[in-house]
PDB file of C-alpha atoms and ligand atoms in Angstrom:
ATOM      1  CA  MET Z  18      -8.591  17.422   8.240  1.00 41.00           C
ATOM      2  CA  SER Z  19      -5.227  19.017   9.284  1.00 39.00           C
ATOM      3  CA  SER Z  20      -3.493  19.983   6.197  1.00 41.00           C
ATOM      4  CA  PRO Z  21       0.429  18.951   5.957  1.00 44.00           C
ATOM      5  CA  ASN Z  22       0.032  19.463   2.350  1.00 48.00           C
ATOM      6  CA  ILE Z  23       2.817  21.242   0.720  1.00 47.00           C
ATOM      7  CA  SER Z  24       2.034  23.112  -1.790  1.00 54.00           C
ATOM      8  CA  ASP Z  25      -0.325  23.140  -4.595  1.00 61.00           C
ATOM      9  CA  THR Z  26       1.249  22.874  -8.225  1.00 80.00           C
ATOM     10  CA  ASN Z  27       0.301  21.890 -11.602  1.00 87.00           C
ATOM     11  CA  CYS Z  28       1.273  19.273 -13.819  1.00 89.00           C
ATOM     12  CA  PRO Z  29       4.276  19.854 -16.228  1.00 87.00           C
ATOM     13  CA  SER Z  30       2.633  17.927 -18.858  1.00 87.00           C
ATOM     14  CA  CYS Z  31      -0.274  19.174 -19.313  1.00 90.00           C
ATOM     15  CA  GLY Z  32      -0.515  22.006 -17.192  1.00 89.00           C
ATOM     16  CA  ALA Z  33      -3.589  21.449 -14.366  1.00 91.00           C
ATOM     17  CA  ALA Z  34      -3.345  21.719 -11.288  1.00 89.00           C
ATOM     18  CA  THR Z  35      -2.659  18.509  -9.237  1.00 85.00           C
ATOM     19  CA  PRO Z  36      -4.356  18.397  -5.937  1.00 82.00           C
ATOM     20  CA  PRO Z  37      -2.430  19.239  -2.912  1.00 85.00           C
ATOM     21  CA  LEU Z  38       0.893  17.343  -2.069  1.00 86.00           C
ATOM     22  CA  LEU Z  39       1.503  15.633   1.175  1.00 88.00           C
ATOM     23  CA  LYS Z  40       4.185  16.478   3.105  1.00 85.00           C
ATOM     24  CA  HIS Z  41       6.045  12.623   2.597  1.00 88.00           C
ATOM     25  CA  SER Z  42       4.308  12.137  -1.509  1.00 91.00           C
ATOM     26  CA  LYS Z  43       7.444  11.352  -3.689  1.00 91.00           C
ATOM     27  CA  LEU Z  44       5.183  10.662  -6.741  1.00 92.00           C
ATOM     28  CA  ALA Z  45       2.115  11.738  -8.445  1.00 91.00           C
ATOM     29  CA  VAL Z  46       0.435  10.728 -11.591  1.00 92.00           C
ATOM     30  CA  CYS Z  47      -1.811  14.235 -13.191  1.00 91.00           C
ATOM     31  CA  ALA Z  48      -5.639  13.053 -12.877  1.00 90.00           C
ATOM     32  CA  TYR Z  49      -5.667  14.371 -16.475  1.00 91.00           C
ATOM     33  CA  CYS Z  50      -3.386  13.222 -18.373  1.00 91.00           C
ATOM     34  CA  ASN Z  51      -1.771  10.573 -16.186  1.00 90.00           C
ATOM     35  CA  SER Z  52       1.611  11.518 -15.996  1.00 90.00           C
ATOM     36  CA  THR Z  53       3.757  10.133 -13.370  1.00 90.00           C
ATOM     37  CA  LEU Z  54       5.434  13.494 -11.752  1.00 90.00           C
ATOM     38  CA  PHE Z  55       8.266  12.953  -9.238  1.00 89.00           C
ATOM     39  CA  ILE Z  56       8.297  15.711  -5.879  1.00 86.00           C
ATOM     40  CA  GLU Z  57      11.250  16.986  -5.202  1.00 81.00           C
ATOM     41  CA  ASP Z  58      11.588  19.795  -2.202  1.00 73.00           C
ATOM     42  CA  ALA Z  59       7.667  21.172  -3.600  1.00 67.00           C
ATOM     43  CA  GLN Z  60       8.676  20.551  -7.603  1.00 75.00           C
ATOM     44  CA  VAL Z  61       7.239  18.902  -9.430  1.00 78.00           C
ATOM     45  CA  ALA Z  62       8.984  17.538 -12.591  1.00 79.00           C
ATOM     46  CA  SER Z  63       7.686  14.889 -15.529  1.00 77.00           C
ATOM     47  CA  ALA Z  64       8.780  11.123 -15.725  1.00 74.00           C
ATOM     48  CA  GLY Z  65       7.231  11.335 -18.750  1.00 71.00           C
ATOM     49  CA  GLU Z  66       5.766   7.421 -17.709  1.00 76.00           C
ATOM     50  CA  LYS Z  67       2.102   6.999 -18.193  1.00 79.00           C
ATOM     51  CA  SER Z  68      -0.515   4.860 -16.093  1.00 77.00           C
ATOM     52  CA  VAL Z  69      -3.795   4.244 -15.863  1.00 78.00           C
ATOM     53  CA  LEU Z  70      -5.590   1.524 -13.633  1.00 81.00           C
ATOM     54  CA  THR Z  71      -8.525  -0.030 -14.663  1.00 81.00           C
ATOM     55  CA  GLU Z  72     -11.367  -0.277 -11.793  1.00 80.00           C
ATOM     56  CA  ILE Z  73     -11.511  -3.035 -10.378  1.00 80.00           C
ATOM     57  CA  PRO Z  74     -14.569  -3.473  -7.080  1.00 80.00           C
ATOM     58  CA  SER Z  75     -13.258  -1.077  -4.052  1.00 86.00           C
ATOM     59  CA  ILE Z  76     -15.001   0.589  -1.427  1.00 91.00           C
ATOM     60  CA  LEU Z  77     -12.607   3.002  -1.423  1.00 94.00           C
ATOM     61  CA  ARG Z  78     -12.199   5.987  -3.465  1.00 94.00           C
ATOM     62  CA  LEU Z  79      -9.495   8.470  -4.482  1.00 93.00           C
ATOM     63  CA  GLY Z  80     -10.372  11.771  -2.678  1.00 93.00           C
ATOM     64  CA  GLN Z  81     -13.290  10.535  -0.875  1.00 96.00           C
ATOM     65  CA  GLN Z  82     -13.539  10.510   3.098  1.00 97.00           C
ATOM     66  CA  PHE Z  83     -14.078   7.361   4.943  1.00 97.00           C
ATOM     67  CA  GLN Z  84     -15.131   6.403   8.877  1.00 96.00           C
ATOM     68  CA  VAL Z  85     -14.223   3.409  10.131  1.00 94.00           C
ATOM     69  CA  GLY Z  86     -15.431   3.541  14.196  1.00 90.00           C
ATOM     70  CA  ASN Z  87     -13.832   7.379  15.292  1.00 90.00           C
ATOM     71  CA  TRP Z  88     -11.099   6.745  13.022  1.00 92.00           C
ATOM     72  CA  ILE Z  89     -11.904   8.783   9.710  1.00 96.00           C
ATOM     73  CA  PHE Z  90      -9.445   8.410   6.582  1.00 96.00           C
ATOM     74  CA  GLU Z  91      -8.934   9.764   3.074  1.00 97.00           C
ATOM     75  CA  PRO Z  92      -6.755   7.446  -0.209  1.00 97.00           C
ATOM     76  CA  VAL Z  93      -4.927   9.739  -1.498  1.00 96.00           C
ATOM     77  CA  GLY Z  94      -3.030   7.262  -3.896  1.00 96.00           C
ATOM     78  CA  ARG Z  95      -2.347   3.207  -5.007  1.00 95.00           C
ATOM     79  CA  ILE Z  96      -0.427   0.875  -6.526  1.00 95.00           C
ATOM     80  CA  ARG Z  97      -1.470  -2.181  -7.800  1.00 95.00           C
ATOM     81  CA  TYR Z  98       0.728  -5.328  -7.592  1.00 95.00           C
ATOM     82  CA  GLU Z  99       0.224  -8.389  -9.824  1.00 95.00           C
ATOM     83  CA  TYR Z 100       0.746 -11.845  -7.949  1.00 92.00           C
ATOM     84  CA  GLY Z 101       3.301 -14.490  -9.071  1.00 88.00           C
ATOM     85  CA  ALA Z 102       2.772 -14.794 -12.917  1.00 84.00           C
ATOM     86  CA  SER Z 103      -0.033 -13.255 -14.102  1.00 82.00           C
ATOM     87  CA  GLU Z 104      -2.381 -15.351 -10.863  1.00 84.00           C
ATOM     88  CA  GLY Z 105      -4.500 -12.117  -9.982  1.00 91.00           C
ATOM     89  CA  TYR Z 106      -3.902  -8.207  -7.914  1.00 92.00           C
ATOM     90  CA  TRP Z 107      -4.822  -6.343  -5.286  1.00 94.00           C
ATOM     91  CA  ASP Z 108      -4.276  -3.057  -4.397  1.00 95.00           C
ATOM     92  CA  GLU Z 109      -2.437  -1.281  -2.173  1.00 96.00           C
ATOM     93  CA  TRP Z 110      -3.966   1.977  -0.890  1.00 97.00           C
ATOM     94  CA  TRP Z 111      -1.757   5.292   0.742  1.00 97.00           C
ATOM     95  CA  VAL Z 112      -4.442   7.103   2.965  1.00 96.00           C
ATOM     96  CA  GLN Z 113      -4.379   9.700   4.960  1.00 95.00           C
ATOM     97  CA  LEU Z 114      -5.603  10.223   8.351  1.00 94.00           C
ATOM     98  CA  SER Z 115      -7.636  13.272   9.945  1.00 93.00           C
ATOM     99  CA  THR Z 116      -5.029  13.022  12.193  1.00 93.00           C
ATOM    100  CA  GLY Z 117      -2.415  14.525   9.379  1.00 89.00           C
ATOM    101  CA  SER Z 118      -0.760  10.120   9.632  1.00 91.00           C
ATOM    102  CA  THR Z 119      -0.521   8.320   6.990  1.00 93.00           C
ATOM    103  CA  LYS Z 120      -1.241   4.146   6.598  1.00 93.00           C
ATOM    104  CA  TRP Z 121      -1.784   1.294   3.789  1.00 95.00           C
ATOM    105  CA  ILE Z 122      -5.188  -0.420   3.652  1.00 96.00           C
ATOM    106  CA  SER Z 123      -4.670  -3.474   0.717  1.00 95.00           C
ATOM    107  CA  ASN Z 124      -7.673  -4.379  -0.629  1.00 94.00           C
ATOM    108  CA  ASP Z 125      -7.240  -8.333  -1.780  1.00 91.00           C
ATOM    109  CA  GLU Z 126     -11.218  -9.229  -3.756  1.00 87.00           C
ATOM    110  CA  GLY Z 127     -12.916  -7.751  -0.684  1.00 89.00           C
ATOM    111  CA  GLU Z 128     -10.488  -8.213   1.442  1.00 93.00           C
ATOM    112  CA  TYR Z 129      -9.368  -4.906   3.646  1.00 95.00           C
ATOM    113  CA  VAL Z 130      -6.213  -5.030   6.006  1.00 96.00           C
ATOM    114  CA  ILE Z 131      -4.114  -1.570   7.769  1.00 95.00           C
ATOM    115  CA  GLU Z 132      -0.450  -2.557   7.641  1.00 93.00           C
ATOM    116  CA  ASN Z 133       1.861  -1.385   9.911  1.00 90.00           C
ATOM    117  CA  GLU Z 134       4.731  -1.251   9.562  1.00 90.00           C
ATOM    118  CA  VAL Z 135       6.828  -2.699  12.313  1.00 93.00           C
ATOM    119  CA  ASP Z 136      10.542  -0.783  12.998  1.00 90.00           C
ATOM    120  CA  PHE Z 137      11.663  -4.655  14.004  1.00 87.00           C
ATOM    121  CA  ASP Z 138      15.735  -5.161  15.265  1.00 85.00           C
ATOM    122  CA  GLY Z 139      15.098  -8.683  15.419  1.00 87.00           C
ATOM    123  CA  GLU Z 140      15.644 -11.736  12.923  1.00 89.00           C
ATOM    124  CA  VAL Z 141      13.546 -12.414   9.919  1.00 93.00           C
ATOM    125  CA  PRO Z 142      13.808 -15.671   8.196  1.00 92.00           C
ATOM    126  CA  ALA Z 143      15.062 -15.582   4.925  1.00 93.00           C
ATOM    127  CA  TYR Z 144      12.765 -15.543   1.891  1.00 95.00           C
ATOM    128  CA  GLU Z 145      15.057 -18.651   0.664  1.00 94.00           C
ATOM    129  CA  GLN Z 146      14.207 -20.812   3.760  1.00 94.00           C
ATOM    130  CA  LEU Z 147      10.394 -19.600   4.012  1.00 96.00           C
ATOM    131  CA  GLU Z 148       8.378 -23.372   2.953  1.00 97.00           C
ATOM    132  CA  ILE Z 149       4.463 -23.395   3.244  1.00 97.00           C
ATOM    133  CA  GLY Z 150       2.769 -24.133   6.653  1.00 97.00           C
ATOM    134  CA  ALA Z 151       5.632 -23.912   8.204  1.00 97.00           C
ATOM    135  CA  SER Z 152       5.708 -22.615  11.791  1.00 97.00           C
ATOM    136  CA  ILE Z 153       7.962 -19.530  12.800  1.00 95.00           C
ATOM    137  CA  GLN Z 154       8.088 -17.290  15.757  1.00 95.00           C
ATOM    138  CA  LEU Z 155       8.252 -13.457  14.579  1.00 95.00           C
ATOM    139  CA  LEU Z 156       6.819 -10.546  17.223  1.00 94.00           C
ATOM    140  CA  GLY Z 157       6.350 -12.883  19.451  1.00 92.00           C
ATOM    141  CA  LYS Z 158       3.905 -14.366  17.893  1.00 94.00           C
ATOM    142  CA  ASP Z 159       3.611 -18.146  16.997  1.00 96.00           C
ATOM    143  CA  LEU Z 160       2.816 -18.045  13.296  1.00 97.00           C
ATOM    144  CA  ARG Z 161       2.620 -20.304  10.264  1.00 98.00           C
ATOM    145  CA  VAL Z 162       4.217 -18.964   6.512  1.00 98.00           C
ATOM    146  CA  THR Z 163       0.702 -19.092   4.410  1.00 96.00           C
ATOM    147  CA  GLU Z 164       1.686 -17.440   0.821  1.00 95.00           C
ATOM    148  CA  ILE Z 165       4.990 -16.684  -0.234  1.00 96.00           C
ATOM    149  CA  ASN Z 166       5.308 -15.431  -3.622  1.00 96.00           C
ATOM    150  CA  HIS Z 167       6.812 -12.059  -5.761  1.00 96.00           C
ATOM    151  CA  ALA Z 168       4.536  -9.567  -6.146  1.00 96.00           C
ATOM    152  CA  THR Z 169       4.974  -7.012  -9.433  1.00 95.00           C
ATOM    153  CA  CYS Z 170       3.458  -2.844  -9.735  1.00 94.00           C
ATOM    154  CA  ILE Z 171       1.012  -2.948 -12.731  1.00 92.00           C
ATOM    155  CA  GLY Z 172      -0.104   0.568 -12.151  1.00 92.00           C
ATOM    156  CA  ILE Z 173      -0.356   3.333  -9.573  1.00 93.00           C
ATOM    157  CA  GLU Z 174      -2.459   5.886  -9.286  1.00 93.00           C
ATOM    158  CA  GLY Z 175      -2.633   9.817  -6.654  1.00 94.00           C
ATOM    159  CA  GLN Z 176       0.414  10.469  -4.556  1.00 94.00           C
ATOM    160  CA  LEU Z 177       2.583   8.428  -3.328  1.00 95.00           C
ATOM    161  CA  PRO Z 178       4.970   8.233  -0.442  1.00 94.00           C
ATOM    162  CA  GLU Z 179       8.086   6.239  -2.484  1.00 91.00           C
ATOM    163  CA  ILE Z 180       9.033   5.870  -6.072  1.00 89.00           C
ATOM    164  CA  VAL Z 181       7.629   3.197  -8.155  1.00 89.00           C
ATOM    165  CA  ASN Z 182       7.588   1.891 -11.118  1.00 86.00           C
ATOM    166  CA  PRO Z 183       5.395  -0.654 -13.450  1.00 87.00           C
ATOM    167  CA  GLY Z 184       7.281  -2.877 -13.581  1.00 90.00           C
ATOM    168  CA  ASP Z 185       8.927  -2.974 -10.240  1.00 91.00           C
ATOM    169  CA  THR Z 186       8.965  -6.425  -8.092  1.00 93.00           C
ATOM    170  CA  HIS Z 187       9.602  -7.925  -4.479  1.00 93.00           C
ATOM    171  CA  ARG Z 188       9.023 -11.506  -2.941  1.00 96.00           C
ATOM    172  CA  TYR Z 189       7.409 -11.391  -0.432  1.00 96.00           C
ATOM    173  CA  ALA Z 190       5.124 -13.762   1.867  1.00 97.00           C
ATOM    174  CA  HIS Z 191       2.180 -14.062   4.726  1.00 96.00           C
ATOM    175  CA  LEU Z 192       2.134 -15.559   7.601  1.00 97.00           C
ATOM    176  CA  GLU Z 193      -0.908 -15.658   9.826  1.00 97.00           C
ATOM    177  CA  GLY Z 194      -1.792 -16.655  13.544  1.00 96.00           C
ATOM    178  CA  GLN Z 195      -4.625 -18.269  14.862  1.00 94.00           C
ATOM    179  CA  ASN Z 196      -6.241 -15.259  16.163  1.00 92.00           C
ATOM    180  CA  SER Z 197      -6.549 -13.897  13.044  1.00 91.00           C
ATOM    181  CA  GLU Z 198      -2.901 -12.331  13.294  1.00 94.00           C
ATOM    182  CA  LEU Z 199      -1.072 -11.371  10.142  1.00 96.00           C
ATOM    183  CA  VAL Z 200       2.040 -10.630   9.209  1.00 97.00           C
ATOM    184  CA  THR Z 201       3.573  -9.889   5.964  1.00 96.00           C
ATOM    185  CA  THR Z 202       7.416 -10.093   5.175  1.00 96.00           C
ATOM    186  CA  GLU Z 203       8.821  -8.214   2.195  1.00 95.00           C
ATOM    187  CA  TYR Z 204      12.055  -9.043   0.339  1.00 95.00           C
ATOM    188  CA  GLU Z 205      13.563  -6.021  -0.873  1.00 89.00           C
ATOM    189  CA  GLU Z 206      16.755  -5.747  -2.788  1.00 86.00           C
ATOM    190  CA  ASP Z 207      19.263  -5.297  -0.124  1.00 86.00           C
ATOM    191  CA  ALA Z 208      16.642  -5.037   2.735  1.00 90.00           C
ATOM    192  CA  ILE Z 209      13.547  -6.889   4.585  1.00 94.00           C
ATOM    193  CA  PHE Z 210      10.554  -4.562   6.057  1.00 94.00           C
ATOM    194  CA  VAL Z 211       7.596  -6.464   8.546  1.00 96.00           C
ATOM    195  CA  PHE Z 212       4.711  -5.304   8.320  1.00 95.00           C
ATOM    196  CA  GLU Z 213       1.581  -6.275  11.119  1.00 96.00           C
ATOM    197  CA  GLY Z 214      -1.839  -6.429   9.518  1.00 95.00           C
ATOM    198  CA  VAL Z 215      -5.286  -5.756  10.972  1.00 93.00           C
ATOM    199  CA  TRP Z 216      -8.149  -7.045   9.151  1.00 93.00           C
ATOM    200  CA  LEU Z 217     -10.303  -4.798   8.316  1.00 94.00           C
ATOM    201  CA  ASP Z 218     -14.549  -5.411   8.523  1.00 94.00           C
ATOM    202  CA  PRO Z 219     -15.906  -4.281   5.378  1.00 93.00           C
ATOM    203  CA  PHE Z 220     -19.141  -3.052   6.658  1.00 94.00           C
ATOM    204  CA  GLU Z 221     -17.231  -1.080   9.431  1.00 95.00           C
ATOM    205  CA  ILE Z 222     -16.073   1.165   6.407  1.00 95.00           C
ATOM    206  CA  LYS Z 223     -18.733   4.204   6.453  1.00 95.00           C
ATOM    207  CA  VAL Z 224     -18.434   7.524   3.922  1.00 94.00           C
ATOM    208  CA  ALA Z 225     -17.499   9.704   5.805  1.00 89.00           C
TER     209      ALA Z 225
HETATM  210 ZN1   ZN F  16      -1.930  16.438 -16.418  1.00 67.75          ZN
END
């Protein structure tokens, strides 16, 4: 793989070497002592928090390369979210492509979706206006609201491009079109993020 990594470095808590950190990493979890480390200017600082994820069935594994068609990627981190009031949970994997760029892949009970953040200036319906089953035009697609909920981070692993802490919550909605179109809107304090999703057939995901 091409290497946009910035450095090799050590965990301030236990001294173990961390895996090579990606240029865009802001946070890493030590694989040995599970301490959360903040990364800034290629330096790591211990955040003092510990995060341990219990394993749930997944094809993806941290540090293992996978191939889908001509596309090769390696999971470098993940965030586990619980949805609603303890209704279940799913993983968001941060993956690095062989080209060096990164993407997110969500894994919810055997379903895998590649998510691409859309740079979108148009109007996005406010969370409070959403209703299940309502029709919405977004990104030039005819969509229906299929889920309105909130998510709470319950664990992190590996390295991540953003500071996320267990307990952090955000609200979101899933919108689906008739031809497998998937759009997710994410509502943070003062911003709305829009993601386009593409289903990934788990049988197409092979160890590289
Ligand atoms: Zn450590």
